[in-house]
CSV table of C-alpha atoms in Angstrom, one decimal:
chain,number,residue,atom,x,y,z
A,18,UNK,CA,3.7,-33.3,-7.5
A,19,UNK,CA,0.6,-31.5,-8.7
A,20,UNK,CA,0.1,-29.9,-5.3
A,21,UNK,CA,3.7,-28.6,-5.3
A,22,UNK,CA,3.2,-27.3,-8.8
A,23,UNK,CA,0.0,-25.5,-7.8
A,24,UNK,CA,1.8,-24.0,-4.7
A,25,UNK,CA,4.6,-22.8,-6.9
A,26,UNK,CA,2.1,-21.2,-9.4
A,27,UNK,CA,0.4,-19.4,-6.5
A,28,UNK,CA,3.7,-18.2,-5.1
A,29,UNK,CA,4.8,-17.0,-8.6
A,30,UNK,CA,1.5,-15.1,-9.1
A,31,UNK,CA,1.9,-13.5,-5.7
A,32,UNK,CA,5.5,-12.5,-6.2
A,33,UNK,CA,4.8,-11.4,-9.8
A,34,UNK,CA,1.9,-9.1,-8.8
A,35,UNK,CA,3.9,-7.7,-5.9
A,36,UNK,CA,6.9,-7.0,-8.1
A,37,UNK,CA,4.8,-5.6,-10.9
A,38,UNK,CA,3.1,-3.0,-8.6
A,39,UNK,CA,6.3,-2.2,-6.9
A,40,UNK,CA,8.1,-1.3,-10.1
A,41,UNK,CA,5.0,0.1,-11.9
A,42,UNK,CA,3.3,2.0,-9.1
A,43,UNK,CA,-0.4,2.6,-9.4
A,44,UNK,CA,-0.2,6.0,-8.0
A,45,UNK,CA,1.3,8.2,-10.6
A,46,UNK,CA,2.9,10.8,-8.5
A,47,UNK,CA,4.6,12.6,-11.4
A,48,UNK,CA,5.0,16.3,-11.1
A,49,UNK,CA,2.3,18.5,-12.3
A,50,UNK,CA,4.7,21.4,-12.5
A,51,UNK,CA,5.6,20.8,-16.1
A,52,UNK,CA,2.4,22.6,-17.0
A,53,UNK,CA,3.8,25.8,-15.6
A,54,UNK,CA,7.0,27.2,-17.2
A,55,UNK,CA,9.9,28.6,-15.2
A,56,UNK,CA,9.1,32.1,-16.5
A,57,UNK,CA,5.5,31.8,-15.2
A,58,UNK,CA,6.7,30.5,-11.9
A,59,UNK,CA,9.2,33.4,-11.6
A,60,UNK,CA,6.4,35.8,-12.4
A,61,UNK,CA,4.3,34.3,-9.7
A,62,UNK,CA,7.2,34.5,-7.4
A,63,UNK,CA,7.6,38.2,-8.1
A,64,UNK,CA,3.9,38.8,-7.4
A,65,UNK,CA,4.1,36.9,-4.2
A,66,UNK,CA,7.2,38.7,-3.0
A,67,UNK,CA,5.6,42.0,-3.8
A,68,UNK,CA,2.8,41.1,-1.4
A,69,UNK,CA,4.7,38.9,1.0
A,70,UNK,CA,5.3,41.5,3.8
A,71,UNK,CA,1.9,43.0,3.6
A,72,UNK,CA,0.2,39.6,3.7
A,73,UNK,CA,2.2,38.2,6.6
A,74,UNK,CA,3.6,39.4,9.9
A,75,UNK,CA,7.2,38.9,8.7
A,76,UNK,CA,9.7,41.8,8.7
A,77,UNK,CA,12.9,41.5,6.6
A,78,UNK,CA,16.2,41.6,8.4
A,79,UNK,CA,18.7,43.5,6.3
A,80,UNK,CA,22.2,44.8,6.5
A,81,UNK,CA,23.3,43.1,9.7
A,82,UNK,CA,25.8,40.3,10.2
A,83,UNK,CA,23.0,37.6,10.1
A,84,UNK,CA,21.8,38.9,6.7
A,85,UNK,CA,25.3,39.0,5.4
A,86,UNK,CA,25.9,35.4,6.7
A,87,UNK,CA,22.8,34.1,4.9
A,88,UNK,CA,24.1,35.8,1.7
A,89,UNK,CA,27.6,34.2,2.1
A,90,UNK,CA,26.1,30.8,2.8
A,91,UNK,CA,23.6,30.9,-0.1
A,92,UNK,CA,26.2,32.2,-2.5
A,93,UNK,CA,28.4,29.2,-1.8
A,94,UNK,CA,25.5,26.9,-2.5
A,95,UNK,CA,24.3,28.8,-5.6
A,96,UNK,CA,27.7,28.6,-7.1
A,97,UNK,CA,27.3,24.8,-7.3
A,98,UNK,CA,23.9,25.0,-9.0
A,99,UNK,CA,25.4,25.2,-12.5
A,100,UNK,CA,22.3,24.1,-14.3
A,101,UNK,CA,19.7,25.9,-12.2
A,102,UNK,CA,17.2,28.0,-14.2
A,103,UNK,CA,16.1,29.9,-11.1
A,104,UNK,CA,17.4,33.2,-10.0
A,105,UNK,CA,17.5,32.6,-6.2
A,106,UNK,CA,16.5,35.2,-3.7
A,107,UNK,CA,17.1,34.1,-0.2
A,108,UNK,CA,15.9,36.4,2.5
A,109,UNK,CA,16.1,36.5,6.3
A,110,UNK,CA,13.0,37.6,8.3
A,111,UNK,CA,12.4,38.3,12.0
A,112,UNK,CA,10.6,35.4,13.6
A,113,UNK,CA,11.6,33.2,16.6
A,114,UNK,CA,10.3,30.0,15.0
A,115,UNK,CA,13.0,27.6,13.9
A,116,UNK,CA,11.9,27.4,10.3
A,117,UNK,CA,12.6,28.1,6.7
A,118,UNK,CA,10.2,27.8,3.7
A,119,UNK,CA,10.2,28.1,0.0
A,120,UNK,CA,8.1,30.4,-2.2
A,121,UNK,CA,7.7,30.1,-6.0
A,122,UNK,CA,10.4,31.3,-8.4
A,123,UNK,CA,13.5,30.5,-6.2
A,124,UNK,CA,12.5,32.6,-3.3
A,125,UNK,CA,13.5,31.1,0.1
A,126,UNK,CA,12.6,32.6,3.4
A,127,UNK,CA,14.8,31.9,6.4
A,128,UNK,CA,13.4,32.8,9.8
A,129,UNK,CA,15.8,34.3,12.4
A,130,UNK,CA,14.8,31.6,14.9
A,131,UNK,CA,16.6,29.1,12.7
A,132,UNK,CA,19.8,31.1,12.6
A,133,UNK,CA,19.6,31.5,16.3
A,134,UNK,CA,19.2,27.8,16.9
A,135,UNK,CA,21.9,26.7,14.4
A,136,UNK,CA,25.2,25.9,16.1
A,137,UNK,CA,27.2,26.8,13.0
A,138,UNK,CA,26.7,28.1,9.5
A,139,UNK,CA,26.9,24.6,8.1
A,140,UNK,CA,23.6,23.7,9.7
A,141,UNK,CA,21.9,26.7,8.1
A,142,UNK,CA,23.5,25.7,4.8
A,143,UNK,CA,22.0,22.3,5.2
A,144,UNK,CA,18.5,23.7,5.6
A,145,UNK,CA,18.9,26.2,2.7
A,146,UNK,CA,20.2,23.4,0.5
A,147,UNK,CA,17.1,21.4,1.4
A,148,UNK,CA,14.9,24.3,0.5
A,149,UNK,CA,16.8,24.7,-2.8
A,150,UNK,CA,15.9,21.0,-3.4
A,151,UNK,CA,12.2,22.0,-3.2
A,152,UNK,CA,12.8,24.8,-5.7
A,153,UNK,CA,14.8,22.7,-8.2
A,154,UNK,CA,12.3,19.8,-8.0
A,155,UNK,CA,9.5,22.3,-8.4
A,156,UNK,CA,7.7,21.0,-5.4
A,157,UNK,CA,6.2,24.5,-4.6
A,158,UNK,CA,4.4,24.9,-7.8
A,159,UNK,CA,3.4,21.3,-7.8
A,160,UNK,CA,1.7,21.8,-4.4
A,161,UNK,CA,0.0,25.0,-5.5
A,162,UNK,CA,-1.4,23.3,-8.6
A,163,UNK,CA,-2.7,20.5,-6.4
A,164,UNK,CA,-4.3,22.8,-3.9
A,165,UNK,CA,-5.6,25.6,-6.1
A,166,UNK,CA,-5.7,24.2,-9.6
A,167,UNK,CA,-3.8,25.3,-12.7
A,168,UNK,CA,-6.5,27.8,-13.8
A,169,UNK,CA,-6.3,29.8,-10.6
A,170,UNK,CA,-2.5,30.0,-10.8
A,171,UNK,CA,-2.6,31.2,-14.4
A,172,UNK,CA,-5.2,33.8,-13.5
A,173,UNK,CA,-3.0,35.0,-10.7
A,174,UNK,CA,0.0,35.2,-13.0
A,175,UNK,CA,-1.9,37.1,-15.6
A,176,UNK,CA,-4.2,39.2,-13.4
A,177,UNK,CA,-2.4,39.5,-10.1
A,178,UNK,CA,-5.6,39.2,-8.0
A,179,UNK,CA,-4.4,40.5,-4.5
A,180,UNK,CA,-6.8,38.4,-2.4
A,181,UNK,CA,-5.8,35.2,-4.3
A,182,UNK,CA,-2.1,36.0,-3.8
A,183,UNK,CA,-2.7,36.4,-0.1
A,184,UNK,CA,-4.3,33.0,-0.1
A,185,UNK,CA,-1.4,31.5,-1.9
A,186,UNK,CA,1.0,33.1,0.6
A,187,UNK,CA,-0.9,31.8,3.6
A,188,UNK,CA,-0.9,28.3,2.1
A,189,UNK,CA,2.8,28.4,1.3
A,190,UNK,CA,3.7,29.5,4.8
A,191,UNK,CA,1.5,27.0,6.6
A,192,UNK,CA,1.5,23.8,4.4
A,193,UNK,CA,4.2,21.2,4.1
A,194,UNK,CA,5.3,18.9,1.4
A,195,UNK,CA,4.7,15.2,1.2
A,196,UNK,CA,7.1,12.5,2.3
A,197,UNK,CA,8.4,11.8,-1.2
A,198,UNK,CA,9.1,15.5,-1.8
A,199,UNK,CA,10.9,15.8,1.5
A,200,UNK,CA,13.0,12.8,0.7
A,201,UNK,CA,13.8,14.3,-2.8
A,202,UNK,CA,14.8,17.6,-1.2
A,203,UNK,CA,17.0,15.8,1.3
A,204,UNK,CA,18.8,13.9,-1.5
A,205,UNK,CA,19.3,17.1,-3.4
A,206,UNK,CA,20.6,18.8,-0.3
A,207,UNK,CA,23.1,16.1,0.5
A,208,UNK,CA,24.6,16.2,-3.0
A,209,UNK,CA,24.6,20.0,-3.0
A,210,UNK,CA,26.3,20.2,0.3
A,211,UNK,CA,29.0,17.8,-0.8
A,212,UNK,CA,29.6,19.8,-4.0
A,213,UNK,CA,29.8,23.0,-1.9
A,214,UNK,CA,32.4,21.4,0.5
A,215,UNK,CA,30.0,21.5,3.4
A,216,UNK,CA,29.7,18.3,5.3
A,217,UNK,CA,26.3,16.6,4.6
A,218,UNK,CA,26.4,15.4,8.2
A,219,UNK,CA,25.3,19.0,9.1
A,220,UNK,CA,21.8,18.0,8.1
A,221,UNK,CA,21.8,15.1,10.6
A,222,UNK,CA,23.3,17.1,13.4
A,223,UNK,CA,20.6,19.8,12.9
A,224,UNK,CA,17.8,17.2,12.8
A,225,UNK,CA,19.2,15.5,15.9
A,226,UNK,CA,19.5,18.7,18.0
A,227,UNK,CA,16.0,19.8,16.9
A,228,UNK,CA,14.7,16.3,17.8
A,229,UNK,CA,16.4,16.6,21.2
A,230,UNK,CA,15.0,20.1,21.8
A,231,UNK,CA,11.4,19.3,21.0
A,232,UNK,CA,11.3,15.5,21.8
A,233,UNK,CA,9.8,15.4,18.4
A,234,UNK,CA,10.2,17.8,15.5
A,235,UNK,CA,8.2,21.0,15.5
A,236,UNK,CA,5.3,20.2,13.3
A,237,UNK,CA,5.1,23.8,12.1
A,238,UNK,CA,8.6,23.5,10.6
A,239,UNK,CA,8.3,22.9,6.9
A,240,UNK,CA,11.2,20.4,6.6
A,241,UNK,CA,9.6,18.2,9.2
A,242,UNK,CA,6.0,18.9,8.6
A,243,UNK,CA,5.1,15.5,7.3
A,244,UNK,CA,7.7,14.0,9.7
A,245,UNK,CA,8.8,11.5,7.0
A,246,UNK,CA,10.6,8.9,8.9
A,247,UNK,CA,12.9,11.3,10.8
A,248,UNK,CA,15.3,8.7,12.0
A,249,UNK,CA,15.7,7.4,8.5
A,250,UNK,CA,16.4,10.9,7.3
A,251,UNK,CA,19.1,11.3,10.0
A,252,UNK,CA,20.5,7.9,9.0
A,253,UNK,CA,20.5,8.8,5.3
A,254,UNK,CA,22.5,12.0,6.0
A,255,UNK,CA,25.0,10.0,8.2
A,256,UNK,CA,25.4,7.2,5.7
A,257,UNK,CA,25.7,9.5,2.7
A,258,UNK,CA,28.9,8.3,1.0
A,259,UNK,CA,31.6,10.9,0.5
A,260,UNK,CA,34.6,10.5,-1.7
A,261,UNK,CA,37.8,9.7,0.2
A,262,UNK,CA,39.4,13.0,-0.8
A,263,UNK,CA,36.4,15.0,0.4
A,264,UNK,CA,37.4,18.1,2.4
A,265,UNK,CA,35.2,20.6,4.0
A,266,UNK,CA,35.8,24.3,3.7
A,267,UNK,CA,34.5,26.2,6.7
A,268,UNK,CA,32.5,29.4,6.3
A,269,UNK,CA,34.6,32.3,7.3
A,270,UNK,CA,32.0,33.6,9.7
A,271,UNK,CA,32.0,34.6,13.4
A,272,UNK,CA,28.9,32.7,14.3
A,273,UNK,CA,28.5,34.2,17.8
A,274,UNK,CA,28.5,37.7,16.2
A,275,UNK,CA,26.0,36.5,13.6
A,276,UNK,CA,23.6,35.4,16.4
A,277,UNK,CA,24.2,38.5,18.4
A,278,UNK,CA,23.1,40.7,15.4
A,279,UNK,CA,19.6,39.1,15.4
B,25,UNK,CA,-1.5,-44.0,-6.1
B,26,UNK,CA,-3.6,-43.1,-3.1
B,27,UNK,CA,-7.1,-44.3,-2.9
B,28,UNK,CA,-10.1,-42.0,-2.3
B,29,UNK,CA,-13.6,-42.5,-1.3
B,30,UNK,CA,-16.0,-42.1,-4.2
B,31,UNK,CA,-17.4,-38.6,-4.6
B,32,UNK,CA,-21.0,-38.0,-3.8
B,33,UNK,CA,-23.1,-36.8,-6.7
B,34,UNK,CA,-25.4,-33.8,-6.3
B,35,UNK,CA,-28.5,-35.9,-5.9
B,36,UNK,CA,-26.8,-37.8,-3.1
B,37,UNK,CA,-26.1,-34.7,-1.0
B,38,UNK,CA,-28.8,-33.6,1.3
B,39,UNK,CA,-30.0,-30.0,1.6
B,40,UNK,CA,-28.5,-29.9,5.2
B,41,UNK,CA,-25.1,-31.0,3.9
B,42,UNK,CA,-25.2,-28.5,1.1
B,43,UNK,CA,-26.0,-25.6,3.5
B,44,UNK,CA,-23.4,-26.7,6.0
B,45,UNK,CA,-20.8,-26.9,3.1
B,46,UNK,CA,-21.8,-23.5,1.9
B,47,UNK,CA,-21.7,-22.1,5.4
B,48,UNK,CA,-17.9,-22.5,5.6
B,49,UNK,CA,-17.4,-20.0,2.8
B,50,UNK,CA,-20.0,-17.6,4.1
B,51,UNK,CA,-18.4,-17.5,7.5
B,52,UNK,CA,-16.1,-14.7,6.2
B,53,UNK,CA,-19.1,-12.4,5.7
B,54,UNK,CA,-20.1,-12.8,9.3
B,55,UNK,CA,-16.4,-12.4,10.3
B,56,UNK,CA,-16.1,-9.2,8.2
B,57,UNK,CA,-19.1,-7.7,9.9
B,58,UNK,CA,-17.7,-8.6,13.3
B,59,UNK,CA,-14.0,-8.5,12.9
B,60,UNK,CA,-12.7,-5.9,10.4
B,61,UNK,CA,-10.1,-4.5,10.4
B,62,UNK,CA,-8.7,-7.5,12.3
B,63,UNK,CA,-8.1,-10.1,9.6
B,64,UNK,CA,-7.5,-12.9,12.1
B,65,UNK,CA,-11.2,-13.0,13.2
B,66,UNK,CA,-12.5,-14.7,10.1
B,67,UNK,CA,-9.8,-17.3,10.3
B,68,UNK,CA,-10.7,-18.2,13.9
B,69,UNK,CA,-14.4,-18.3,12.9
B,70,UNK,CA,-13.7,-20.6,10.0
B,71,UNK,CA,-11.5,-22.9,12.1
B,72,UNK,CA,-14.3,-23.2,14.7
B,73,UNK,CA,-16.8,-23.9,12.0
B,74,UNK,CA,-14.5,-26.5,10.5
B,75,UNK,CA,-14.2,-28.5,13.8
B,76,UNK,CA,-18.0,-28.3,14.3
B,77,UNK,CA,-18.8,-29.6,10.8
B,78,UNK,CA,-16.1,-31.9,9.7
B,79,UNK,CA,-17.7,-35.0,11.1
B,80,UNK,CA,-21.0,-34.4,9.3
B,81,UNK,CA,-20.1,-35.8,5.9
B,82,UNK,CA,-17.2,-36.0,3.6
B,83,UNK,CA,-18.8,-33.4,1.3
B,84,UNK,CA,-19.1,-30.9,4.2
B,85,UNK,CA,-15.7,-31.8,5.5
B,86,UNK,CA,-14.1,-31.1,2.1
B,87,UNK,CA,-15.7,-27.7,1.7
B,88,UNK,CA,-15.0,-26.6,5.3
B,89,UNK,CA,-11.4,-27.7,4.9
B,90,UNK,CA,-11.0,-25.8,1.7
B,91,UNK,CA,-12.6,-22.7,3.2
B,92,UNK,CA,-10.2,-22.8,6.2
B,93,UNK,CA,-7.0,-23.6,4.2
B,94,UNK,CA,-7.7,-21.0,1.5
B,95,UNK,CA,-8.1,-18.3,4.1
B,96,UNK,CA,-4.7,-18.9,5.6
B,97,UNK,CA,-2.6,-17.0,2.9
B,98,UNK,CA,-4.9,-14.0,2.7
B,99,UNK,CA,-5.2,-13.9,6.5
B,100,UNK,CA,-1.4,-13.9,6.8
B,101,UNK,CA,-1.1,-11.4,4.1
B,102,UNK,CA,-3.6,-9.1,5.7
B,103,UNK,CA,-2.0,-9.5,9.1
B,104,UNK,CA,1.4,-8.5,7.6
B,105,UNK,CA,-0.2,-5.5,5.9
B,106,UNK,CA,-1.7,-4.3,9.2
B,107,UNK,CA,1.6,-4.8,11.0
B,108,UNK,CA,3.5,-3.1,8.3
B,109,UNK,CA,1.1,-0.2,8.1
B,110,UNK,CA,1.2,0.3,11.9
B,111,UNK,CA,5.0,0.2,11.9
B,112,UNK,CA,5.0,3.0,9.2
B,113,UNK,CA,2.5,5.0,11.1
B,114,UNK,CA,4.0,4.7,14.6
B,115,UNK,CA,7.6,3.7,14.1
B,116,UNK,CA,8.8,6.1,11.5
B,117,UNK,CA,9.2,3.9,8.5
B,118,UNK,CA,8.6,5.2,5.0
B,119,UNK,CA,5.9,4.3,2.5
B,120,UNK,CA,8.0,3.0,-0.3
B,121,UNK,CA,6.9,1.5,-3.6
B,122,UNK,CA,7.4,-2.0,-2.1
B,123,UNK,CA,4.7,-1.2,0.5
B,124,UNK,CA,2.3,0.2,-2.2
B,125,UNK,CA,3.0,-2.8,-4.4
B,126,UNK,CA,2.3,-5.1,-1.4
B,127,UNK,CA,-0.9,-3.2,-0.6
B,128,UNK,CA,-2.2,-3.6,-4.1
B,129,UNK,CA,-1.3,-7.3,-4.1
B,130,UNK,CA,-3.1,-7.9,-0.9
B,131,UNK,CA,-6.2,-6.0,-2.1
B,132,UNK,CA,-6.2,-8.1,-5.3
B,133,UNK,CA,-5.7,-11.3,-3.3
B,134,UNK,CA,-8.6,-10.5,-1.1
B,135,UNK,CA,-10.8,-9.7,-4.1
B,136,UNK,CA,-9.9,-13.0,-5.8
B,137,UNK,CA,-10.4,-14.9,-2.6
B,138,UNK,CA,-13.8,-13.2,-2.1
B,139,UNK,CA,-14.9,-14.0,-5.7
B,140,UNK,CA,-13.7,-17.6,-5.6
B,141,UNK,CA,-15.3,-18.2,-2.2
B,142,UNK,CA,-18.7,-16.9,-3.4
B,143,UNK,CA,-18.5,-19.1,-6.4
B,144,UNK,CA,-17.5,-22.1,-4.3
B,145,UNK,CA,-20.4,-21.4,-1.9
B,146,UNK,CA,-22.8,-21.4,-4.9
B,147,UNK,CA,-21.3,-24.7,-6.1
B,148,UNK,CA,-21.6,-26.2,-2.6
B,149,UNK,CA,-25.2,-25.2,-2.4
B,150,UNK,CA,-25.8,-27.0,-5.6
B,151,UNK,CA,-24.2,-30.1,-4.1
B,152,UNK,CA,-21.1,-29.9,-6.4
B,153,UNK,CA,-17.5,-30.0,-5.7
B,154,UNK,CA,-15.3,-27.0,-6.6
B,155,UNK,CA,-11.6,-27.1,-6.3
B,156,UNK,CA,-9.4,-24.1,-5.7
B,157,UNK,CA,-6.0,-24.3,-7.1
B,158,UNK,CA,-3.6,-26.0,-4.6
B,159,UNK,CA,-6.1,-25.9,-1.7
B,160,UNK,CA,-8.6,-28.1,-3.6
B,161,UNK,CA,-6.3,-31.0,-3.8
B,162,UNK,CA,-5.2,-30.8,-0.2
B,163,UNK,CA,-8.9,-30.6,1.0
B,164,UNK,CA,-9.8,-33.5,-1.3
B,165,UNK,CA,-7.1,-35.6,0.4
B,166,UNK,CA,-8.2,-34.5,3.8
B,167,UNK,CA,-11.8,-35.4,3.3
B,168,UNK,CA,-11.8,-38.2,0.9
B,169,UNK,CA,-8.5,-40.1,1.2
B,170,UNK,CA,-8.9,-43.6,2.5
B,171,UNK,CA,-6.7,-43.8,5.5
B,172,UNK,CA,-4.6,-47.0,6.1
B,173,UNK,CA,-6.4,-47.9,9.2
B,174,UNK,CA,-9.8,-47.1,7.8
B,175,UNK,CA,-10.6,-50.5,6.4
B,176,UNK,CA,-9.3,-52.4,9.4
B,177,UNK,CA,-12.3,-53.3,11.5
B,178,UNK,CA,-12.2,-51.6,14.9
B,179,UNK,CA,-12.1,-54.1,17.7
B,180,UNK,CA,-15.7,-54.5,18.6
B,181,UNK,CA,-16.8,-53.4,22.0
B,182,UNK,CA,-20.4,-54.3,21.8
B,183,UNK,CA,-20.7,-58.0,21.1
B,184,UNK,CA,-23.8,-60.3,20.7
B,185,UNK,CA,-24.6,-62.5,23.7
B,186,UNK,CA,-22.4,-65.5,23.9
């Protein structure tokens, strides 16, 4: 009897410790971004956008069908962001890479390669919604604080040191987010797509086609940089529960014409 | 109520027995040097050590058995951790809080096991018994329980001249 009792005690200790550290994680991954106000982030975003084209090889695409399509797609998504404190600025730049990334203060950069690869506007909407997730969850500023430190960021905001801003831009273009952040952005995107009457499955179809094209995801692409369980991300998008009365509203865009304009 | 052989007191345990008993617990250090990160190595080493030493004396038998048995849970936990980690790294699973919780639990289990084993090794070197929770009772039974056939005289082979 005592042996069984001891075994049960050991099992209870094991299960108890496991449960404790599962529900109360040791690694406090809480956001650091609360230390930077939205206004400060927006100011940083402005400084970065002022220097973005001179610090990178990107050229903005403006005034053509693709630019207009990005505006139409992002307007639909923005309309559903009732509580957002950010003033979004979504721009299209010339670059063949299939990519999009987020800069501070609600600035999102979509590369023309992404639009060219997308089979329909819904796929582009899915990627932009994902980037909006990074903005709303404040992942960008969080990453900058971790990489550069809060003091450097404040000095940039107050002083606008051009070299530092260049460093920030390079970091923002080349670095990815961690798995948890990518998963949060995915969750945000799926909900936003649903609210915007865009099928959340668009995220899965985009992932799948990209997976097919490269065998594995392009490591340079921000949304896949940390390749967080790509199959589970596809699965999550496919299994996302939609209400029975959910109906999609297609974007009124001639997608072939949009691609031709690039 | 099962019957057990009487326990040897420290002054009845020879230096050789004490060192052999201590050795069982110390095998893990040798195994760590040789085997990490393969958690199964120390278990194999301890099992071999057990079979070599179990016949030496009940005192040595007890400590060797306790060393082997108490390694089983941590070895299994470590193996599961390695397997789980490899799956995450190579087969596209996510690091969830369940994983991190398990990792911390395994680290703690190893630390406790390490601490208790060192303490048991010191006790064994002093010629004393030391009982781990659960494993202590089982090992005591293994080494000291009087088996049913133990008191029956074995049919003698060598007999005096007739």
